[in-house]
Amino acid sequence: MKTRIHKLLKDKPIGQNVLVTGWVRTRRDTGGFSFLDINDGSCLANLQIIADDKLKNYNTEVKQLSTGCSVRIEGELKESPAKGQDVELHATMVEVVGTADPETYPLQKKRHSFEFLRELSHLRPRTNALGAVARVRSRLGFSVHQFFQERGFIQVHTPIITTSDCEGAGEMFQVTTGQSGNVAEHFFGKPAGLTVSGQLQAEVYALALGDVYTFGPTFRAENSNTSRHLAEFWMIEPEMAFCDLAGNIQLAEEMLKYLLTDIMTHCEEDMALFDKFIEKGLLKKLAGVVEQDFARISYTEAIDRLLSSGKKFDFPVQWGIDMQSEHERYLSEEVFKRPLVVTDYPSGIKPFYMRLNDDGKTVAAMDVLLPGIGEIIGGSQREERFDALKSRMVEAGIEVEQYSWYLDLRRYGSVPHSGFGLGFERLVQFVTGMTNIREVIPFPRTPGSAPC
Ligand code: 4AD
Ligand code: MG
C-alpha cells in the first residue's frame, strides 16, 4: 500500500521499504544517478528520490522523466545527508504511470502569476500555492464542523433549489427545466431558484432543535466583478433559538478565533508559505485577531466617525447609506485596526426578517468587518413578533401567502432567535492572504467565467 508523503515525513520510518505515488516536480542528473523531487499533494514538501542506473529502466524511462509525469516508486527510506531535508528514498523500482510532454505541459518550473493559473483551473492545484490553499480550505471546513459539533449544534442540510428568496435583493438564479428554458413553474408549481442563503430553512430547524447550522453552496446573480465576490460561494449559517443579538455576536467572535487558532496549529507548513510569499506578517495578523477583543460600534456611530474623519470617499457618506467597502475598510483598518462589529443598521437597507429596534428606524443587525477584507459575516436577531414581521413583509412588497410557513414559526411557539452567515471564501482569503477570491475556491464562477 502506498504511504502518503505527509505521513512519511512525519513518522520517518528509516530503513523501511515504502511505496509512494505522485507527480515529478524536478529531475536532476549527476553521474550514474538522478534526484527526483516528488509531490503527492498530501503536504507542501516534496520527497527526494535517489534513482540510480541499477534500475532496469534508468536510461529508457527515469532519465526521460519531466515535470508533471506521474510515478509509483518503491524504495528504502534513509536519512539524508543533504541540507533542508531529513530523509530521502533510495528507489528500487520506478514505474512511470503517466508521461507529461515537456513541450506542452503548461506548468513549468518558473513561478506563474495567479491570473495565468486561473486559466488552468484543471492544473493549478498542482502548484505549491494552490495546493496549500486546497489543504487549508479543507482543514477550515473540518474545523467549522468541529466547532459546532463540540457545542452541540445540529447540522441541517438546507435546500439548494428553493422557492423562497431570503435576501430579497433580486439576485436569484432562476431554475428552468431542460431545453425549453421554461421557469421551473411547471415542475414545482411555482418559480424556483438557486438559494442565496439557507437561513429561512435553518430558522425552521432552530425553532425545533434549538441550535443548528448549515454549511453549503449559495448562489448570487449579482454583477459584481470584484476580488471579494463570486456567483457561487459557500456559506456557514448558524441559527440559535432563545438567542439575542449579543449572543449572536459572541458566537461569531468565538467561532472566528477558534478557526484561526486551529489553522495555525494544524497547517503550520502551508501557513508559513503564505506568510513568506503571499502576505508578509500574515501569522502575526491572525494571532492578533485571536488575542484581541473585537471592536464594537453602532451603524449610527460608524457614520459619525466617517463624517468626522475628514477623509474623501468616492461614495458620499450620509445616514441611511449602505456602507461601501471603502467605508468598511477605513473603519476596520485605519480607525480600529482590528475586527469590528457594526450593529443596528437602518431598516431600509436590510432584509425583511431582521428584528425592528425600539427606535422604529434601525434593526438588530450585525456585520463583522475584517481588516483587508471588509464584511466577512452578516447576521441579525430575527423578527419573532408576528405582527411586526408581517407588516415589514408587506412594506417590502413580499407576497405574504408565499411565506405563510415562515409566519407560522411566529404563530406557534415563537422565540427570540438569531443567526449569521459567514462567507467561507472570504474566510479562506483572510487566512491565506490571497488578494483575489478566485484563488480560494477550486472552480470560481464569476460574471463571464465558469471554466470546468
Ligand atoms: O450578508 P449576507 O448577504 O447574509 C445573508 O445571506 C444572511 N441570510 C446570513 C444569515 O444571517 N444566515 O451574506 C453573508 C456573508 C457575507 O458577509 C459575505 O462574507 C458572504 O456571505 N458573501 C459573499 N461571498 C462571496 N461572494 C459573494 N457574492 C458574497 N455575498 C455574500
Ligand atoms: Mg451582508
mmCIF file with all atom_site columns, N, CA and C and ligand atoms in Angstrom, residues 166-167 171 196-200 202-203 214 218-222 224 226 228-239 248 350-351 353-354 366-368 373-380 382 418-427 429 437 445, ligand 1:
data_model
loop_
_atom_site.group_PDB
_atom_site.id
_atom_site.type_symbol
_atom_site.label_atom_id
_atom_site.label_alt_id
_atom_site.label_comp_id
_atom_site.label_asym_id
_atom_site.label_entity_id
_atom_site.label_seq_id
_atom_site.pdbx_PDB_ins_code
_atom_site.Cartn_x
_atom_site.Cartn_y
_atom_site.Cartn_z
_atom_site.occupancy
_atom_site.B_iso_or_equiv
_atom_site.pdbx_formal_charge
_atom_site.auth_seq_id
_atom_site.auth_comp_id
_atom_site.auth_asym_id
_atom_site.auth_atom_id
_atom_site.pdbx_PDB_model_num
ATOM   1   N N   . CYS A 1 166 ? -34.441 34.631 0.269   1.00 0.00 ? 166 CYS A N   1
ATOM   2   C CA  . CYS A 1 166 ? -34.115 35.082 1.622   1.00 0.00 ? 166 CYS A CA  1
ATOM   3   C C   . CYS A 1 166 ? -33.701 36.547 1.667   1.00 0.00 ? 166 CYS A C   1
ATOM   4   N N   . GLU A 1 167 ? -32.804 36.937 0.793   1.00 0.00 ? 167 GLU A N   1
ATOM   5   C CA  . GLU A 1 167 ? -32.263 38.293 0.901   1.00 0.00 ? 167 GLU A CA  1
ATOM   6   C C   . GLU A 1 167 ? -33.101 39.322 0.150   1.00 0.00 ? 167 GLU A C   1
ATOM   7   N N   . GLU A 1 171 ? -31.357 38.686 -6.627  1.00 0.00 ? 171 GLU A N   1
ATOM   8   C CA  . GLU A 1 171 ? -30.098 38.137 -7.123  1.00 0.00 ? 171 GLU A CA  1
ATOM   9   C C   . GLU A 1 171 ? -30.167 36.630 -7.308  1.00 0.00 ? 171 GLU A C   1
ATOM   10  N N   . VAL A 1 196 ? -29.900 31.762 -2.202  1.00 0.00 ? 196 VAL A N   1
ATOM   11  C CA  . VAL A 1 196 ? -28.908 32.802 -1.888  1.00 0.00 ? 196 VAL A CA  1
ATOM   12  C C   . VAL A 1 196 ? -28.456 32.684 -0.439  1.00 0.00 ? 196 VAL A C   1
ATOM   13  N N   . SER A 1 197 ? -29.172 31.872 0.343   1.00 0.00 ? 197 SER A N   1
ATOM   14  C CA  . SER A 1 197 ? -28.875 31.689 1.770   1.00 0.00 ? 197 SER A CA  1
ATOM   15  C C   . SER A 1 197 ? -29.782 30.600 2.307   1.00 0.00 ? 197 SER A C   1
ATOM   16  N N   . GLY A 1 198 ? -29.242 29.788 3.223   1.00 0.00 ? 198 GLY A N   1
ATOM   17  C CA  . GLY A 1 198 ? -30.066 28.723 3.811   1.00 0.00 ? 198 GLY A CA  1
ATOM   18  C C   . GLY A 1 198 ? -30.781 29.179 5.069   1.00 0.00 ? 198 GLY A C   1
ATOM   19  N N   . GLN A 1 199 ? -30.734 30.468 5.335   1.00 0.00 ? 199 GLN A N   1
ATOM   20  C CA  . GLN A 1 199 ? -31.226 30.980 6.626   1.00 0.00 ? 199 GLN A CA  1
ATOM   21  C C   . GLN A 1 199 ? -32.679 30.642 6.940   1.00 0.00 ? 199 GLN A C   1
ATOM   22  N N   . LEU A 1 200 ? -33.583 30.909 5.991   1.00 0.00 ? 200 LEU A N   1
ATOM   23  C CA  . LEU A 1 200 ? -35.009 30.753 6.323   1.00 0.00 ? 200 LEU A CA  1
ATOM   24  C C   . LEU A 1 200 ? -35.307 29.307 6.709   1.00 0.00 ? 200 LEU A C   1
ATOM   25  N N   . ALA A 1 202 ? -33.006 27.227 7.851   1.00 0.00 ? 202 ALA A N   1
ATOM   26  C CA  . ALA A 1 202 ? -32.295 26.965 9.110   1.00 0.00 ? 202 ALA A CA  1
ATOM   27  C C   . ALA A 1 202 ? -33.158 27.430 10.290  1.00 0.00 ? 202 ALA A C   1
ATOM   28  N N   . GLU A 1 203 ? -33.895 28.524 10.092  1.00 0.00 ? 203 GLU A N   1
ATOM   29  C CA  . GLU A 1 203 ? -34.779 29.016 11.152  1.00 0.00 ? 203 GLU A CA  1
ATOM   30  C C   . GLU A 1 203 ? -35.823 27.963 11.524  1.00 0.00 ? 203 GLU A C   1
ATOM   31  N N   . THR A 1 214 ? -26.044 25.354 9.035   1.00 0.00 ? 214 THR A N   1
ATOM   32  C CA  . THR A 1 214 ? -25.998 24.806 7.690   1.00 0.00 ? 214 THR A CA  1
ATOM   33  C C   . THR A 1 214 ? -24.728 25.330 7.036   1.00 0.00 ? 214 THR A C   1
ATOM   34  N N   . THR A 1 218 ? -24.033 28.581 -1.990  1.00 0.00 ? 218 THR A N   1
ATOM   35  C CA  . THR A 1 218 ? -25.075 29.572 -2.230  1.00 0.00 ? 218 THR A CA  1
ATOM   36  C C   . THR A 1 218 ? -24.733 30.306 -3.525  1.00 0.00 ? 218 THR A C   1
ATOM   37  N N   . PHE A 1 219 ? -25.738 30.932 -4.114  1.00 0.00 ? 219 PHE A N   1
ATOM   38  C CA  . PHE A 1 219 ? -25.573 31.461 -5.473  1.00 0.00 ? 219 PHE A CA  1
ATOM   39  C C   . PHE A 1 219 ? -26.139 32.867 -5.559  1.00 0.00 ? 219 PHE A C   1
ATOM   40  N N   . ARG A 1 220 ? -25.398 33.756 -6.173  1.00 0.00 ? 220 ARG A N   1
ATOM   41  C CA  . ARG A 1 220 ? -25.937 35.108 -6.337  1.00 0.00 ? 220 ARG A CA  1
ATOM   42  C C   . ARG A 1 220 ? -25.614 35.637 -7.721  1.00 0.00 ? 220 ARG A C   1
ATOM   43  N N   . ALA A 1 221 ? -26.681 36.037 -8.410  1.00 0.00 ? 221 ALA A N   1
ATOM   44  C CA  . ALA A 1 221 ? -26.518 36.537 -9.770  1.00 0.00 ? 221 ALA A CA  1
ATOM   45  C C   . ALA A 1 221 ? -26.257 38.038 -9.761  1.00 0.00 ? 221 ALA A C   1
ATOM   46  N N   . GLU A 1 222 ? -25.375 38.476 -8.836  1.00 0.00 ? 222 GLU A N   1
ATOM   47  C CA  . GLU A 1 222 ? -25.075 39.914 -8.812  1.00 0.00 ? 222 GLU A CA  1
ATOM   48  C C   . GLU A 1 222 ? -23.898 40.151 -9.750  1.00 0.00 ? 222 GLU A C   1
ATOM   49  N N   . SER A 1 224 ? -21.139 41.623 -9.789  1.00 0.00 ? 224 SER A N   1
ATOM   50  C CA  . SER A 1 224 ? -20.010 42.273 -9.119  1.00 0.00 ? 224 SER A CA  1
ATOM   51  C C   . SER A 1 224 ? -18.722 41.580 -9.496  1.00 0.00 ? 224 SER A C   1
ATOM   52  N N   . THR A 1 226 ? -15.561 41.823 -8.491  1.00 0.00 ? 226 THR A N   1
ATOM   53  C CA  . THR A 1 226 ? -14.561 42.345 -7.557  1.00 0.00 ? 226 THR A CA  1
ATOM   54  C C   . THR A 1 226 ? -13.698 41.199 -7.054  1.00 0.00 ? 226 THR A C   1
ATOM   55  N N   . ARG A 1 228 ? -13.706 40.150 -4.165  1.00 0.00 ? 228 ARG A N   1
ATOM   56  C CA  . ARG A 1 228 ? -14.348 39.552 -2.997  1.00 0.00 ? 228 ARG A CA  1
ATOM   57  C C   . ARG A 1 228 ? -15.718 38.941 -3.308  1.00 0.00 ? 228 ARG A C   1
ATOM   58  N N   . HIS A 1 229 ? -16.096 38.919 -4.584  1.00 0.00 ? 229 HIS A N   1
ATOM   59  C CA  . HIS A 1 229 ? -17.417 38.391 -4.945  1.00 0.00 ? 229 HIS A CA  1
ATOM   60  C C   . HIS A 1 229 ? -17.325 37.200 -5.888  1.00 0.00 ? 229 HIS A C   1
ATOM   61  N N   . LEU A 1 230 ? -18.167 36.223 -5.621  1.00 0.00 ? 230 LEU A N   1
ATOM   62  C CA  . LEU A 1 230 ? -18.315 35.078 -6.508  1.00 0.00 ? 230 LEU A CA  1
ATOM   63  C C   . LEU A 1 230 ? -19.798 34.895 -6.787  1.00 0.00 ? 230 LEU A C   1
ATOM   64  N N   . ALA A 1 231 ? -20.131 34.256 -7.909  1.00 0.00 ? 231 ALA A N   1
ATOM   65  C CA  . ALA A 1 231 ? -21.535 33.952 -8.182  1.00 0.00 ? 231 ALA A CA  1
ATOM   66  C C   . ALA A 1 231 ? -21.949 32.672 -7.459  1.00 0.00 ? 231 ALA A C   1
ATOM   67  N N   . GLU A 1 232 ? -20.966 31.832 -7.145  1.00 0.00 ? 232 GLU A N   1
ATOM   68  C CA  . GLU A 1 232 ? -21.214 30.615 -6.348  1.00 0.00 ? 232 GLU A CA  1
ATOM   69  C C   . GLU A 1 232 ? -20.207 30.604 -5.209  1.00 0.00 ? 232 GLU A C   1
ATOM   70  N N   . PHE A 1 233 ? -20.695 30.626 -3.995  1.00 0.00 ? 233 PHE A N   1
ATOM   71  C CA  . PHE A 1 233 ? -19.782 30.620 -2.848  1.00 0.00 ? 233 PHE A CA  1
ATOM   72  C C   . PHE A 1 233 ? -20.405 29.804 -1.728  1.00 0.00 ? 233 PHE A C   1
ATOM   73  N N   . TRP A 1 234 ? -19.603 29.481 -0.738  1.00 0.00 ? 234 TRP A N   1
ATOM   74  C CA  . TRP A 1 234 ? -20.079 28.640 0.363   1.00 0.00 ? 234 TRP A CA  1
ATOM   75  C C   . TRP A 1 234 ? -20.313 29.493 1.596   1.00 0.00 ? 234 TRP A C   1
ATOM   76  N N   . MET A 1 235 ? -21.387 29.167 2.294   1.00 0.00 ? 235 MET A N   1
ATOM   77  C CA  . MET A 1 235 ? -21.703 29.964 3.470   1.00 0.00 ? 235 MET A CA  1
ATOM   78  C C   . MET A 1 235 ? -21.950 29.048 4.664   1.00 0.00 ? 235 MET A C   1
ATOM   79  N N   . ILE A 1 236 ? -21.511 29.525 5.822   1.00 0.00 ? 236 ILE A N   1
ATOM   80  C CA  . ILE A 1 236 ? -21.743 28.824 7.087   1.00 0.00 ? 236 ILE A CA  1
ATOM   81  C C   . ILE A 1 236 ? -22.784 29.637 7.831   1.00 0.00 ? 236 ILE A C   1
ATOM   82  N N   . GLU A 1 237 ? -23.931 29.018 8.149   1.00 0.00 ? 237 GLU A N   1
ATOM   83  C CA  . GLU A 1 237 ? -25.008 29.762 8.782   1.00 0.00 ? 237 GLU A CA  1
ATOM   84  C C   . GLU A 1 237 ? -25.528 29.065 10.033  1.00 0.00 ? 237 GLU A C   1
ATOM   85  N N   . PRO A 1 238 ? -25.085 29.521 11.208  1.00 0.00 ? 238 PRO A N   1
ATOM   86  C CA  . PRO A 1 238 ? -25.690 29.035 12.437  1.00 0.00 ? 238 PRO A CA  1
ATOM   87  C C   . PRO A 1 238 ? -26.987 29.781 12.711  1.00 0.00 ? 238 PRO A C   1
ATOM   88  N N   . GLU A 1 239 ? -27.903 29.118 13.398  1.00 0.00 ? 239 GLU A N   1
ATOM   89  C CA  . GLU A 1 239 ? -29.162 29.758 13.798  1.00 0.00 ? 239 GLU A CA  1
ATOM   90  C C   . GLU A 1 239 ? -29.484 29.253 15.192  1.00 0.00 ? 239 GLU A C   1
ATOM   91  N N   . ASN A 1 248 ? -25.451 36.284 19.580  1.00 0.00 ? 248 ASN A N   1
ATOM   92  C CA  . ASN A 1 248 ? -25.082 36.034 18.188  1.00 0.00 ? 248 ASN A CA  1
ATOM   93  C C   . ASN A 1 248 ? -23.676 36.566 17.910  1.00 0.00 ? 248 ASN A C   1
ATOM   94  N N   . LYS A 1 350 ? -31.797 46.801 4.997   1.00 0.00 ? 350 LYS A N   1
ATOM   95  C CA  . LYS A 1 350 ? -31.633 45.405 5.414   1.00 0.00 ? 350 LYS A CA  1
ATOM   96  C C   . LYS A 1 350 ? -32.894 44.598 5.108   1.00 0.00 ? 350 LYS A C   1
ATOM   97  N N   . PRO A 1 351 ? -32.758 43.285 4.971   1.00 0.00 ? 351 PRO A N   1
ATOM   98  C CA  . PRO A 1 351 ? -33.895 42.442 4.599   1.00 0.00 ? 351 PRO A CA  1
ATOM   99  C C   . PRO A 1 351 ? -35.015 42.429 5.655   1.00 0.00 ? 351 PRO A C   1
ATOM   100 N N   . TYR A 1 353 ? -36.500 40.199 7.398   1.00 0.00 ? 353 TYR A N   1
ATOM   101 C CA  . TYR A 1 353 ? -36.575 39.294 8.548   1.00 0.00 ? 353 TYR A CA  1
ATOM   102 C C   . TYR A 1 353 ? -35.851 39.819 9.788   1.00 0.00 ? 353 TYR A C   1
ATOM   103 N N   . MET A 1 354 ? -35.170 40.963 9.680   1.00 0.00 ? 354 MET A N   1
ATOM   104 C CA  . MET A 1 354 ? -34.393 41.437 10.837  1.00 0.00 ? 354 MET A CA  1
ATOM   105 C C   . MET A 1 354 ? -35.300 42.138 11.857  1.00 0.00 ? 354 MET A C   1
ATOM   106 N N   . MET A 1 366 ? -26.042 42.767 12.608  1.00 0.00 ? 366 MET A N   1
ATOM   107 C CA  . MET A 1 366 ? -24.615 42.901 12.903  1.00 0.00 ? 366 MET A CA  1
ATOM   108 C C   . MET A 1 366 ? -23.794 42.408 11.717  1.00 0.00 ? 366 MET A C   1
ATOM   109 N N   . ASP A 1 367 ? -22.792 43.205 11.348  1.00 0.00 ? 367 ASP A N   1
ATOM   110 C CA  . ASP A 1 367 ? -21.827 42.784 10.337  1.00 0.00 ? 367 ASP A CA  1
ATOM   111 C C   . ASP A 1 367 ? -20.471 42.729 11.015  1.00 0.00 ? 367 ASP A C   1
ATOM   112 N N   . VAL A 1 368 ? -19.687 41.704 10.699  1.00 0.00 ? 368 VAL A N   1
ATOM   113 C CA  . VAL A 1 368 ? -18.309 41.668 11.193  1.00 0.00 ? 368 VAL A CA  1
ATOM   114 C C   . VAL A 1 368 ? -17.401 42.074 10.038  1.00 0.00 ? 368 VAL A C   1
ATOM   115 N N   . ILE A 1 373 ? -10.318 42.786 4.264   1.00 0.00 ? 373 ILE A N   1
ATOM   116 C CA  . ILE A 1 373 ? -11.384 42.011 3.620   1.00 0.00 ? 373 ILE A CA  1
ATOM   117 C C   . ILE A 1 373 ? -12.671 42.820 3.574   1.00 0.00 ? 373 ILE A C   1
ATOM   118 N N   . GLY A 1 374 ? -12.972 43.506 4.655   1.00 0.00 ? 374 GLY A N   1
ATOM   119 C CA  . GLY A 1 374 ? -14.283 44.156 4.780   1.00 0.00 ? 374 GLY A CA  1
ATOM   120 C C   . GLY A 1 374 ? -15.253 43.153 5.381   1.00 0.00 ? 374 GLY A C   1
ATOM   121 N N   . GLU A 1 375 ? -16.498 43.154 4.901   1.00 0.00 ? 375 GLU A N   1
ATOM   122 C CA  . GLU A 1 375 ? -17.520 42.298 5.515   1.00 0.00 ? 375 GLU A CA  1
ATOM   123 C C   . GLU A 1 375 ? -17.216 40.814 5.342   1.00 0.00 ? 375 GLU A C   1
ATOM   124 N N   . ILE A 1 376 ? -17.152 40.098 6.459   1.00 0.00 ? 376 ILE A N   1
ATOM   125 C CA  . ILE A 1 376 ? -16.962 38.635 6.373   1.00 0.00 ? 376 ILE A CA  1
ATOM   126 C C   . ILE A 1 376 ? -18.191 37.916 6.916   1.00 0.00 ? 376 ILE A C   1
ATOM   127 N N   . ILE A 1 377 ? -18.911 38.578 7.830   1.00 0.00 ? 377 ILE A N   1
ATOM   128 C CA  . ILE A 1 377 ? -20.111 37.988 8.413   1.00 0.00 ? 377 ILE A CA  1
ATOM   129 C C   . ILE A 1 377 ? -21.247 38.995 8.354   1.00 0.00 ? 377 ILE A C   1
ATOM   130 N N   . GLY A 1 378 ? -22.431 38.501 8.031   1.00 0.00 ? 378 GLY A N   1
ATOM   131 C CA  . GLY A 1 378 ? -23.629 39.325 8.121   1.00 0.00 ? 378 GLY A CA  1
ATOM   132 C C   . GLY A 1 378 ? -24.665 38.543 8.908   1.00 0.00 ? 378 GLY A C   1
ATOM   133 N N   . GLY A 1 379 ? -25.245 39.143 9.921   1.00 0.00 ? 379 GLY A N   1
ATOM   134 C CA  . GLY A 1 379 ? -26.224 38.405 10.708  1.00 0.00 ? 379 GLY A CA  1
ATOM   135 C C   . GLY A 1 379 ? -27.205 39.329 11.398  1.00 0.00 ? 379 GLY A C   1
ATOM   136 N N   . SER A 1 380 ? -28.092 38.736 12.175  1.00 0.00 ? 380 SER A N   1
ATOM   137 C CA  . SER A 1 380 ? -29.091 39.551 12.861  1.00 0.00 ? 380 SER A CA  1
ATOM   138 C C   . SER A 1 380 ? -29.855 38.728 13.887  1.00 0.00 ? 380 SER A C   1
ATOM   139 N N   . ARG A 1 382 ? -33.617 37.803 14.556  1.00 0.00 ? 382 ARG A N   1
ATOM   140 C CA  . ARG A 1 382 ? -34.740 37.744 13.618  1.00 0.00 ? 382 ARG A CA  1
ATOM   141 C C   . ARG A 1 382 ? -35.986 38.333 14.267  1.00 0.00 ? 382 ARG A C   1
ATOM   142 N N   . SER A 1 418 ? -31.602 34.110 16.624  1.00 0.00 ? 418 SER A N   1
ATOM   143 C CA  . SER A 1 418 ? -30.580 34.873 15.910  1.00 0.00 ? 418 SER A CA  1
ATOM   144 C C   . SER A 1 418 ? -29.662 33.948 15.138  1.00 0.00 ? 418 SER A C   1
ATOM   145 N N   . GLY A 1 419 ? -28.993 34.523 14.166  1.00 0.00 ? 419 GLY A N   1
ATOM   146 C CA  . GLY A 1 419 ? -28.027 33.745 13.402  1.00 0.00 ? 419 GLY A CA  1
ATOM   147 C C   . GLY A 1 419 ? -27.222 34.643 12.503  1.00 0.00 ? 419 GLY A C   1
ATOM   148 N N   . PHE A 1 420 ? -26.266 34.041 11.821  1.00 0.00 ? 420 PHE A N   1
ATOM   149 C CA  . PHE A 1 420 ? -25.453 34.835 10.884  1.00 0.00 ? 420 PHE A CA  1
ATOM   150 C C   . PHE A 1 420 ? -24.951 33.973 9.746   1.00 0.00 ? 420 PHE A C   1
ATOM   151 N N   . GLY A 1 421 ? -24.389 34.624 8.746   1.00 0.00 ? 421 GLY A N   1
ATOM   152 C CA  . GLY A 1 421 ? -23.777 33.927 7.624   1.00 0.00 ? 421 GLY A CA  1
ATOM   153 C C   . GLY A 1 421 ? -22.325 34.349 7.515   1.00 0.00 ? 421 GLY A C   1
ATOM   154 N N   . LEU A 1 422 ? -21.446 33.342 7.509   1.00 0.00 ? 422 LEU A N   1
ATOM   155 C CA  . LEU A 1 422 ? -20.018 33.609 7.332   1.00 0.00 ? 422 LEU A CA  1
ATOM   156 C C   . LEU A 1 422 ? -19.632 33.163 5.930   1.00 0.00 ? 422 LEU A C   1
ATOM   157 N N   . GLY A 1 423 ? -19.108 34.081 5.134   1.00 0.00 ? 423 GLY A N   1
ATOM   158 C CA  . GLY A 1 423 ? -18.669 33.746 3.780   1.00 0.00 ? 423 GLY A CA  1
ATOM   159 C C   . GLY A 1 423 ? -17.397 32.923 3.860   1.00 0.00 ? 423 GLY A C   1
ATOM   160 N N   . PHE A 1 424 ? -17.498 31.651 3.438   1.00 0.00 ? 424 PHE A N   1
ATOM   161 C CA  . PHE A 1 424 ? -16.363 30.730 3.625   1.00 0.00 ? 424 PHE A CA  1
ATOM   162 C C   . PHE A 1 424 ? -15.142 31.170 2.807   1.00 0.00 ? 424 PHE A C   1
ATOM   163 N N   . GLU A 1 425 ? -15.367 31.617 1.581   1.00 0.00 ? 425 GLU A N   1
ATOM   164 C CA  . GLU A 1 425 ? -14.225 32.032 0.754   1.00 0.00 ? 425 GLU A CA  1
ATOM   165 C C   . GLU A 1 425 ? -13.554 33.281 1.306   1.00 0.00 ? 425 GLU A C   1
ATOM   166 N N   . ARG A 1 426 ? -14.359 34.186 1.858   1.00 0.00 ? 426 ARG A N   1
ATOM   167 C CA  . ARG A 1 426 ? -13.732 35.379 2.449   1.00 0.00 ? 426 ARG A CA  1
ATOM   168 C C   . ARG A 1 426 ? -12.890 34.987 3.651   1.00 0.00 ? 426 ARG A C   1
ATOM   169 N N   . LEU A 1 427 ? -13.334 33.961 4.371   1.00 0.00 ? 427 LEU A N   1
ATOM   170 C CA  . LEU A 1 427 ? -12.541 33.449 5.488   1.00 0.00 ? 427 LEU A CA  1
ATOM   171 C C   . LEU A 1 427 ? -11.231 32.850 4.970   1.00 0.00 ? 427 LEU A C   1
ATOM   172 N N   . GLN A 1 429 ? -9.746  33.538 2.267   1.00 0.00 ? 429 GLN A N   1
ATOM   173 C CA  . GLN A 1 429 ? -8.932  34.659 1.789   1.00 0.00 ? 429 GLN A CA  1
ATOM   174 C C   . GLN A 1 429 ? -8.176  35.308 2.940   1.00 0.00 ? 429 GLN A C   1
ATOM   175 N N   . ILE A 1 437 ? -10.386 36.476 -4.461  1.00 0.00 ? 437 ILE A N   1
ATOM   176 C CA  . ILE A 1 437 ? -11.243 35.376 -4.010  1.00 0.00 ? 437 ILE A CA  1
ATOM   177 C C   . ILE A 1 437 ? -11.245 34.207 -5.003  1.00 0.00 ? 437 ILE A C   1
ATOM   178 N N   . ARG A 1 445 ? -16.792 30.758 -10.067 1.00 0.00 ? 445 ARG A N   1
ATOM   179 C CA  . ARG A 1 445 ? -17.824 31.199 -11.008 1.00 0.00 ? 445 ARG A CA  1
ATOM   180 C C   . ARG A 1 445 ? -18.021 32.691 -10.809 1.00 0.00 ? 445 ARG A C   1
HETATM 181 O O1  . 4AD B 2 .   ? -24.613 39.359 4.446   1.00 0.00 ? 1   4AD B O1  1
HETATM 182 P P1  . 4AD B 2 .   ? -25.228 38.222 3.681   1.00 0.00 ? 1   4AD B P1  1
HETATM 183 O O2  . 4AD B 2 .   ? -25.924 38.537 2.424   1.00 0.00 ? 1   4AD B O2  1
HETATM 184 O O3  . 4AD B 2 .   ? -26.169 37.493 4.731   1.00 0.00 ? 1   4AD B O3  1
HETATM 185 C C1  . 4AD B 2 .   ? -27.102 36.519 4.467   1.00 0.00 ? 1   4AD B C1  1
HETATM 186 O O4  . 4AD B 2 .   ? -27.233 35.945 3.422   1.00 0.00 ? 1   4AD B O4  1
HETATM 187 C C2  . 4AD B 2 .   ? -27.868 36.103 5.685   1.00 0.00 ? 1   4AD B C2  1
HETATM 188 N N1  . 4AD B 2 .   ? -29.105 35.433 5.233   1.00 0.00 ? 1   4AD B N1  1
HETATM 189 C C3  . 4AD B 2 .   ? -26.996 35.200 6.528   1.00 0.00 ? 1   4AD B C3  1
HETATM 190 C C4  . 4AD B 2 .   ? -27.674 34.762 7.809   1.00 0.00 ? 1   4AD B C4  1
HETATM 191 O O5  . 4AD B 2 .   ? -27.986 35.590 8.636   1.00 0.00 ? 1   4AD B O5  1
HETATM 192 N N2  . 4AD B 2 .   ? -27.852 33.461 7.972   1.00 0.00 ? 1   4AD B N2  1
HETATM 193 O O6  . 4AD B 2 .   ? -24.091 37.157 3.374   1.00 0.00 ? 1   4AD B O6  1
HETATM 194 C C5  . 4AD B 2 .   ? -23.323 36.575 4.408   1.00 0.00 ? 1   4AD B C5  1
HETATM 195 C C6  . 4AD B 2 .   ? -21.870 36.552 4.040   1.00 0.00 ? 1   4AD B C6  1
HETATM 196 C C7  . 4AD B 2 .   ? -21.248 37.907 3.782   1.00 0.00 ? 1   4AD B C7  1
HETATM 197 O O7  . 4AD B 2 .   ? -20.896 38.547 4.978   1.00 0.00 ? 1   4AD B O7  1
HETATM 198 C C8  . 4AD B 2 .   ? -20.033 37.539 2.951   1.00 0.00 ? 1   4AD B C8  1
HETATM 199 O O8  . 4AD B 2 .   ? -18.979 37.083 3.758   1.00 0.00 ? 1   4AD B O8  1
HETATM 200 C C9  . 4AD B 2 .   ? -20.547 36.378 2.137   1.00 0.00 ? 1   4AD B C9  1
HETATM 201 O O9  . 4AD B 2 .   ? -21.666 35.852 2.819   1.00 0.00 ? 1   4AD B O9  1
HETATM 202 N N3  . 4AD B 2 .   ? -20.926 36.779 0.774   1.00 0.00 ? 1   4AD B N3  1
HETATM 203 C C10 . 4AD B 2 .   ? -20.224 36.511 -0.329  1.00 0.00 ? 1   4AD B C10 1
HETATM 204 N N4  . 4AD B 2 .   ? -19.056 35.873 -0.509  1.00 0.00 ? 1   4AD B N4  1
HETATM 205 C C11 . 4AD B 2 .   ? -18.588 35.761 -1.759  1.00 0.00 ? 1   4AD B C11 1
HETATM 206 N N5  . 4AD B 2 .   ? -19.234 36.229 -2.853  1.00 0.00 ? 1   4AD B N5  1
HETATM 207 C C12 . 4AD B 2 .   ? -20.405 36.878 -2.728  1.00 0.00 ? 1   4AD B C12 1
HETATM 208 N N6  . 4AD B 2 .   ? -21.042 37.319 -3.821  1.00 0.00 ? 1   4AD B N6  1
HETATM 209 C C13 . 4AD B 2 .   ? -20.957 37.048 -1.420  1.00 0.00 ? 1   4AD B C13 1
HETATM 210 N N7  . 4AD B 2 .   ? -22.087 37.612 -0.946  1.00 0.00 ? 1   4AD B N7  1
HETATM 211 C C14 . 4AD B 2 .   ? -22.056 37.434 0.392   1.00 0.00 ? 1   4AD B C14 1
#
